Short mmCIF file of C-alpha atoms in Angstrom, two decimals:
data_model
loop_
_atom_site.label_atom_id
_atom_site.label_comp_id
_atom_site.label_asym_id
_atom_site.label_seq_id
_atom_site.Cartn_x
_atom_site.Cartn_y
_atom_site.Cartn_z
CA MET A 1 40.46 75.37 133.69
CA ILE A 2 42.45 78.22 132.17
CA GLU A 3 40.79 80.07 129.33
CA LEU A 4 43.15 81.78 126.90
CA GLU A 5 40.72 83.54 124.60
CA GLY A 6 42.32 85.71 121.98
CA VAL A 7 45.80 84.20 122.37
CA PRO A 8 47.08 83.02 118.98
CA GLU A 9 48.73 79.68 118.32
CA LEU A 10 52.39 80.16 119.15
CA ILE A 11 55.48 79.00 117.26
CA ASP A 12 58.10 77.05 119.26
CA PRO A 13 57.38 79.14 122.39
CA VAL A 14 59.85 79.55 125.23
CA MET A 15 58.70 80.99 128.56
CA VAL A 16 61.09 83.50 130.17
CA ALA A 17 60.29 84.47 133.76
CA ALA A 18 61.70 86.75 136.45
CA PHE A 19 60.40 87.87 139.84
CA GLU A 20 61.19 90.92 141.91
CA GLY A 21 62.36 90.38 145.47
CA TRP A 22 64.64 87.83 147.07
CA ASN A 23 65.78 86.30 143.76
CA ASP A 24 66.48 89.63 142.05
CA ALA A 25 69.61 91.34 143.38
CA GLY A 26 70.01 94.77 141.84
CA ASP A 27 66.70 94.22 140.00
CA ALA A 28 68.87 92.64 137.30
CA ALA A 29 66.55 89.74 136.39
CA SER A 30 63.22 91.58 136.38
CA THR A 31 64.81 94.41 134.39
CA ALA A 32 66.00 91.87 131.79
CA VAL A 33 62.46 90.58 131.19
CA ALA A 34 61.13 94.15 131.17
CA HIS A 35 63.72 94.95 128.49
CA LEU A 36 62.52 92.04 126.33
CA ASP A 37 58.92 93.14 126.77
CA ARG A 38 59.73 96.72 125.83
CA GLU A 39 62.02 96.00 122.87
CA TRP A 40 59.66 93.47 121.31
CA LYS A 41 56.44 95.28 122.30
CA GLY A 42 54.89 92.50 124.31
CA GLU A 43 51.14 92.22 124.58
CA VAL A 44 49.79 91.28 128.02
CA PHE A 45 47.24 88.49 127.77
CA ALA A 46 46.88 87.35 131.38
CA ALA A 47 47.45 88.44 134.97
CA LEU A 48 47.27 86.28 138.08
CA ASP A 49 44.73 87.25 140.71
CA ALA A 50 46.68 89.34 143.23
CA GLU A 51 44.25 88.39 146.00
CA ASP A 52 45.39 84.77 145.84
CA TYR A 53 49.15 85.22 146.21
CA TYR A 54 50.16 88.55 147.74
CA ASP A 55 50.16 90.03 151.22
CA PHE A 56 49.21 93.64 150.57
CA GLN A 57 50.93 94.79 153.77
CA VAL A 58 54.19 93.51 152.28
CA ASN A 59 53.59 94.45 148.65
CA ARG A 60 51.23 97.39 148.82
CA PRO A 61 49.01 98.49 145.93
CA THR A 62 49.64 101.94 144.48
CA VAL A 63 47.16 104.70 143.69
CA PHE A 64 47.44 106.94 140.62
CA LEU A 65 45.40 109.43 138.64
CA GLU A 66 44.50 108.86 134.99
CA ASN A 67 42.65 111.71 133.30
CA GLY A 68 41.52 112.86 136.71
CA VAL A 69 40.20 109.43 137.65
CA ARG A 70 41.70 107.73 140.70
CA LYS A 71 42.85 104.16 139.99
CA ILE A 72 44.69 101.38 141.82
CA THR A 73 47.46 99.12 140.57
CA TRP A 74 47.65 95.82 142.43
CA PRO A 75 50.89 93.86 142.81
CA THR A 76 50.67 90.80 140.60
CA THR A 77 52.36 88.66 137.95
CA ARG A 78 51.58 89.34 134.30
CA LEU A 79 52.13 87.26 131.18
CA SER A 80 52.78 88.73 127.75
CA VAL A 81 53.70 87.29 124.38
CA VAL A 82 56.15 88.59 121.79
CA ARG A 83 56.67 87.46 118.21
CA ILE A 84 60.29 87.35 117.01
CA GLY A 85 60.32 87.56 113.25
CA GLY A 86 62.73 86.40 110.60
CA GLU A 87 63.17 83.37 108.41
CA LYS A 88 62.26 81.11 111.33
CA PRO A 89 59.94 83.11 113.60
CA ARG A 90 59.21 82.00 117.13
CA ASP A 91 57.46 83.32 120.20
CA LEU A 92 58.45 84.16 123.75
CA VAL A 93 56.04 84.09 126.66
CA LEU A 94 57.29 86.65 129.19
CA VAL A 95 56.39 86.29 132.86
CA ARG A 96 57.19 89.24 135.13
CA GLY A 97 55.96 89.91 138.61
CA ILE A 98 56.75 89.94 142.30
CA GLU A 99 57.72 86.90 144.33
CA PRO A 100 54.40 85.76 145.86
CA SER A 101 53.81 86.00 149.58
CA MET A 102 51.80 82.77 149.86
CA ARG A 103 50.46 79.67 148.07
CA TRP A 104 53.63 79.05 146.08
CA ARG A 105 52.54 75.62 144.87
CA SER A 106 49.26 76.99 143.50
CA PHE A 107 51.16 79.91 141.98
CA CYS A 108 53.53 77.56 140.12
CA ASN A 109 50.69 75.27 139.07
CA GLU A 110 48.84 78.22 137.55
CA LEU A 111 51.91 79.32 135.58
CA LEU A 112 52.45 75.75 134.41
CA GLY A 113 48.82 75.63 133.33
CA PHE A 114 49.49 78.58 131.03
CA ALA A 115 52.67 76.92 129.79
CA HIS A 116 50.76 73.73 128.96
CA GLU A 117 47.94 75.54 127.17
CA LEU A 118 50.41 77.58 125.12
CA GLY A 119 52.60 74.62 124.17
CA VAL A 120 55.72 76.03 125.86
CA GLU A 121 58.78 73.94 125.01
CA MET A 122 61.11 75.22 127.72
CA VAL A 123 61.00 77.54 130.72
CA VAL A 124 63.96 79.83 131.42
CA ILE A 125 63.91 81.56 134.81
CA LEU A 126 66.21 84.52 135.40
CA GLY A 127 67.64 85.35 138.81
CA ALA A 128 70.33 87.48 140.39
CA LEU A 129 72.22 86.91 143.63
CA LEU A 130 74.73 88.78 145.75
CA GLY A 131 78.26 87.45 145.46
CA ASP A 132 81.94 88.09 146.11
CA THR A 133 82.57 89.32 142.60
CA PRO A 134 84.29 92.58 141.55
CA HIS A 135 82.30 95.10 139.53
CA THR A 136 85.29 95.58 137.22
CA ARG A 137 85.16 92.07 135.77
CA PRO A 138 82.59 90.36 133.52
CA VAL A 139 79.47 89.37 135.45
CA PRO A 140 79.44 85.61 136.17
CA VAL A 141 76.26 83.98 134.89
CA SER A 142 75.53 80.37 135.79
CA GLY A 143 73.10 78.13 133.95
CA VAL A 144 71.64 75.39 136.16
CA THR A 145 68.93 72.78 135.88
CA SER A 146 67.45 69.94 137.92
CA ASP A 147 67.09 67.76 134.83
CA PRO A 148 70.14 65.49 134.29
CA ASP A 149 69.28 64.98 130.61
CA LEU A 150 68.91 68.70 130.02
CA ALA A 151 72.17 69.37 131.84
CA ARG A 152 73.95 66.97 129.51
CA THR A 153 72.36 68.00 126.22
CA MET A 154 72.58 71.76 126.80
CA GLU A 155 75.89 71.71 128.68
CA LEU A 156 74.45 73.15 131.89
CA GLU A 157 75.28 72.53 135.51
CA GLU A 158 73.04 70.15 137.43
CA THR A 159 72.17 71.97 140.63
CA ARG A 160 73.40 70.44 143.90
CA TYR A 161 72.21 73.26 146.14
CA GLU A 162 70.64 72.47 149.52
CA GLY A 163 69.09 75.11 151.75
CA PRO A 164 66.46 77.86 151.77
CA THR A 165 65.08 78.74 148.37
CA GLY A 166 62.95 81.34 146.61
CA ILE A 167 60.24 81.20 143.98
CA VAL A 168 62.84 80.61 141.25
CA GLY A 169 63.90 77.32 142.84
CA ILE A 170 60.31 76.29 143.51
CA LEU A 171 59.18 77.02 139.96
CA GLN A 172 62.14 75.16 138.47
CA GLU A 173 61.36 72.06 140.54
CA ALA A 174 57.66 72.32 139.65
CA CYS A 175 58.63 72.36 135.96
CA THR A 176 60.85 69.32 136.42
CA HIS A 177 58.09 67.32 138.13
CA ALA A 178 55.63 68.38 135.40
CA GLY A 179 58.01 67.20 132.68
CA VAL A 180 58.67 70.71 131.35
CA PRO A 181 62.37 71.41 130.56
CA ALA A 182 63.50 74.26 132.82
CA VAL A 183 66.73 76.23 133.18
CA SER A 184 67.69 78.93 135.66
CA LEU A 185 70.21 81.61 134.74
CA TRP A 186 71.81 83.38 137.71
CA ALA A 187 73.87 86.57 137.54
CA ALA A 188 76.22 87.37 140.44
CA VAL A 189 75.92 90.98 141.63
CA PRO A 190 78.71 92.55 143.75
CA HIS A 191 77.39 92.59 147.30
CA TYR A 192 79.09 95.93 148.03
CA VAL A 193 77.03 97.65 145.32
CA SER A 194 73.74 95.77 145.49
CA GLN A 195 71.31 98.65 145.07
CA PRO A 196 69.37 98.75 141.80
CA PRO A 197 69.66 99.24 138.97
CA ASN A 198 72.54 97.08 137.76
CA PRO A 199 72.54 97.31 133.94
CA LYS A 200 75.79 95.35 133.72
CA ALA A 201 74.19 92.30 135.35
CA THR A 202 71.05 92.72 133.24
CA LEU A 203 73.18 92.82 130.10
CA ALA A 204 75.05 89.67 131.17
CA LEU A 205 71.76 87.80 131.69
CA LEU A 206 70.49 88.82 128.27
CA ASN A 207 73.75 87.74 126.60
CA ARG A 208 73.52 84.34 128.29
CA LEU A 209 69.85 84.00 127.36
CA GLU A 210 70.75 84.88 123.77
CA ASP A 211 73.28 82.05 123.69
CA LEU A 212 70.90 79.60 125.34
CA ILE A 213 67.92 79.97 123.02
CA GLY A 214 69.76 81.05 119.87
CA LEU A 215 68.13 84.46 119.38
CA ARG A 216 69.70 87.82 118.75
CA ILE A 217 68.32 90.18 121.39
CA PRO A 218 68.24 93.92 120.65
CA LEU A 219 70.16 95.53 123.50
CA GLY A 220 69.28 99.18 122.92
CA GLU A 221 71.10 101.46 125.35
CA LEU A 222 72.00 98.69 127.81
CA PRO A 223 75.70 98.42 126.80
CA GLU A 224 76.17 102.17 127.28
CA ASP A 225 74.24 102.08 130.57
CA ALA A 226 76.47 99.23 131.77
CA ARG A 227 79.63 101.20 130.95
CA ALA A 228 78.28 104.29 132.71
CA TRP A 229 77.34 102.19 135.75
CA GLN A 230 80.86 100.76 136.01
CA VAL A 231 82.44 104.21 135.68
CA GLY A 232 80.19 105.47 138.46
CA VAL A 233 81.09 102.59 140.78
CA ASP A 234 84.78 103.09 139.92
CA GLN A 235 84.52 106.68 141.09
CA LEU A 236 82.75 105.74 144.31
CA ALA A 237 85.31 103.02 145.07
CA ALA A 238 88.21 105.40 144.42
CA GLU A 239 86.88 107.72 147.13
CA ASP A 240 87.14 105.02 149.80
CA SER A 241 90.54 103.38 150.27
CA GLU A 242 89.10 100.38 152.10
CA VAL A 243 86.60 99.68 149.34
CA ALA A 244 89.29 100.14 146.68
CA GLU A 245 91.56 97.67 148.48
CA TYR A 246 88.73 95.18 148.84
CA VAL A 247 87.86 95.43 145.15
CA GLN A 248 91.52 94.80 144.28
CA THR A 249 91.47 91.67 146.46
CA LEU A 250 88.38 90.40 144.65
CA GLU A 251 89.98 91.14 141.28
CA GLU A 252 93.09 89.16 142.15
CA ALA A 253 91.05 86.19 143.39
CA ARG A 254 88.85 86.26 140.30
CA ASP A 255 91.76 86.56 137.87
CA THR A 256 93.62 83.70 139.54
CA ALA A 257 90.56 81.44 139.46
CA GLU A 258 89.82 82.17 135.81
CA LEU A 259 93.38 82.17 134.48
CA PRO A 260 92.91 78.85 132.61
CA GLU A 261 89.92 80.34 130.75
CA ALA A 262 91.73 83.49 129.65
CA SER A 263 92.61 81.82 126.38
CA GLY A 264 91.03 79.90 123.54
CA GLU A 265 87.54 78.96 124.68
CA ALA A 266 86.57 82.18 126.44
CA ILE A 267 88.05 84.38 123.73
CA ALA A 268 86.36 82.33 120.99
CA ARG A 269 83.01 82.65 122.75
CA GLU A 270 83.24 86.43 122.89
CA PHE A 271 84.46 86.62 119.29
CA GLU A 272 81.52 84.54 118.09
CA ARG A 273 79.12 86.87 119.89
CA TYR A 274 80.84 89.84 118.25
CA LEU A 275 80.49 88.27 114.80
CA ARG A 276 76.87 87.36 115.45
CA ARG A 277 76.01 90.97 116.26
CA ARG A 278 78.10 92.36 113.40
CA ASP A 279 76.65 89.92 110.88
CA PRO A 280 73.23 88.41 111.74
CA GLY A 281 73.95 85.54 109.35
CA ALA A 282 76.94 84.46 111.45
CA GLY A 283 74.81 83.43 114.41
CA PRO A 284 74.25 79.92 115.76
CA ALA A 285 72.52 77.28 113.70
CA GLY A 286 68.92 78.18 113.12
CA ALA A 287 69.46 81.84 113.94
CA GLY A 288 69.13 83.19 110.44
CA PRO A 289 69.42 86.82 109.32
CA GLY A 290 67.01 89.10 111.14
CA LEU A 291 65.83 86.35 113.46
CA ALA A 292 65.46 88.69 116.41
CA THR A 293 64.14 91.70 114.56
CA GLU A 294 60.57 92.77 115.18
CA SER A 295 58.19 91.39 112.61
CA GLY A 296 55.14 93.06 111.24
CA ASP A 297 53.49 89.69 110.67
CA THR A 298 50.41 89.36 112.82
CA SER A 299 49.02 86.15 111.38
CA TYR A 300 50.61 83.94 114.06
CA LEU A 301 50.13 80.86 111.89
CA ARG A 302 52.18 77.76 112.61
CA ASP A 303 54.13 76.26 109.73
CA PRO A 304 53.27 72.56 110.03
CA GLY A 305 56.32 71.58 108.00
CA SER A 306 58.83 73.40 110.14
CA GLY A 307 58.66 71.11 113.17
CA ARG A 308 59.86 72.26 116.57
CA ALA A 309 63.38 73.62 116.58
CA ARG A 310 65.35 72.72 119.63
CA PRO A 311 67.48 75.37 121.31
CA PRO A 312 71.16 75.07 120.31
CA LYS A 313 73.77 74.03 122.81
CA PRO A 314 75.29 77.07 124.47
CA GLU A 315 79.01 77.48 124.74
CA ALA A 316 80.30 75.85 127.90
CA GLU A 317 80.69 78.35 130.71
CA ARG A 318 82.29 77.98 134.05
CA PRO A 319 79.62 78.97 136.59
CA GLU A 320 80.60 81.03 139.58
CA PRO A 321 79.24 80.30 142.08
CA GLU A 322 76.98 77.19 141.76
CA PRO A 323 73.73 78.91 142.68
CA GLU A 324 70.22 77.81 143.35
CA GLY A 325 69.25 80.96 145.11
CA PRO A 326 70.73 84.12 146.60
CA GLU A 327 71.85 82.23 149.68
CA GLU A 328 74.74 80.67 147.72
CA SER A 329 76.40 84.06 147.42
CA GLY A 330 78.68 85.95 149.69
CA GLY A 331 75.79 88.15 150.83
CA ASP A 332 72.40 87.39 152.26
CA GLY A 333 70.59 88.01 148.98
CA ASP A 334 67.70 89.87 150.61
CA GLU A 335 66.25 92.70 148.59
CA GLU A 336 64.75 95.59 150.45
#
């Protein structure tokens, strides 16, 4: 039995999760959840027992000094909650940790226990994989689900992947079997520049999450960091003729594949995002002015007359590739 003492009643909560390791190329996914936690000042309310799920020879604890006192930080998964204010406030439950070393079914069951107790309406799991994609083009982000009804109503891809999987795939299937709507968002990271950080991929994941759940996410310095990252990779590629030639080959393949989208629908999608950020009132239905601004309200009281707002349908996107895990990409997806 999970006890959640001190956790307030949440409003239309969505759980957003990411895990370091095999499912997190360039640390793009875990950095995205960390960004949400930092921007909205998340409050940690639970942490899974590290002893149950981690091999400490693989994920070692760290020692640090605090006011002269020696302390240990254990690798684990933590849950925090953030309140997003506005005319129609709602809550996010943020899950961030390391892919567990063992007992994956128990790990997922424990997270689903929290989701049930908190009344979570949907689980969104972020991941990043290595792929044959050029760093000079927009980062492909695929939205996939195992739920045929959810795929149809939210215009997502129904995953057809078969093969080895990580904790993202296991958690998504656990949600499906438990009757909890679950979506995975995957960003493709260029395999020739896989080392973290990758702010461009993090930014792409947050933009896709914003579209999916109809919230305006404060991006802070991420757009500038993404531009600086691309300039840096441009310079490195220019110093190696083989890399530069390879990048050009990827660009040509990408541009040819996406030529049909380089018109109405893709342009309209980007223009709508621009308008939404320029004028908060121009966002998707239900995303009223100031919806994603931090609120000073600490009452956490549910409005019984508001009902449960369903996430709006995102704009249709053409996923590339069709991922379930890093193994779908052009690289091996392993994170050192």
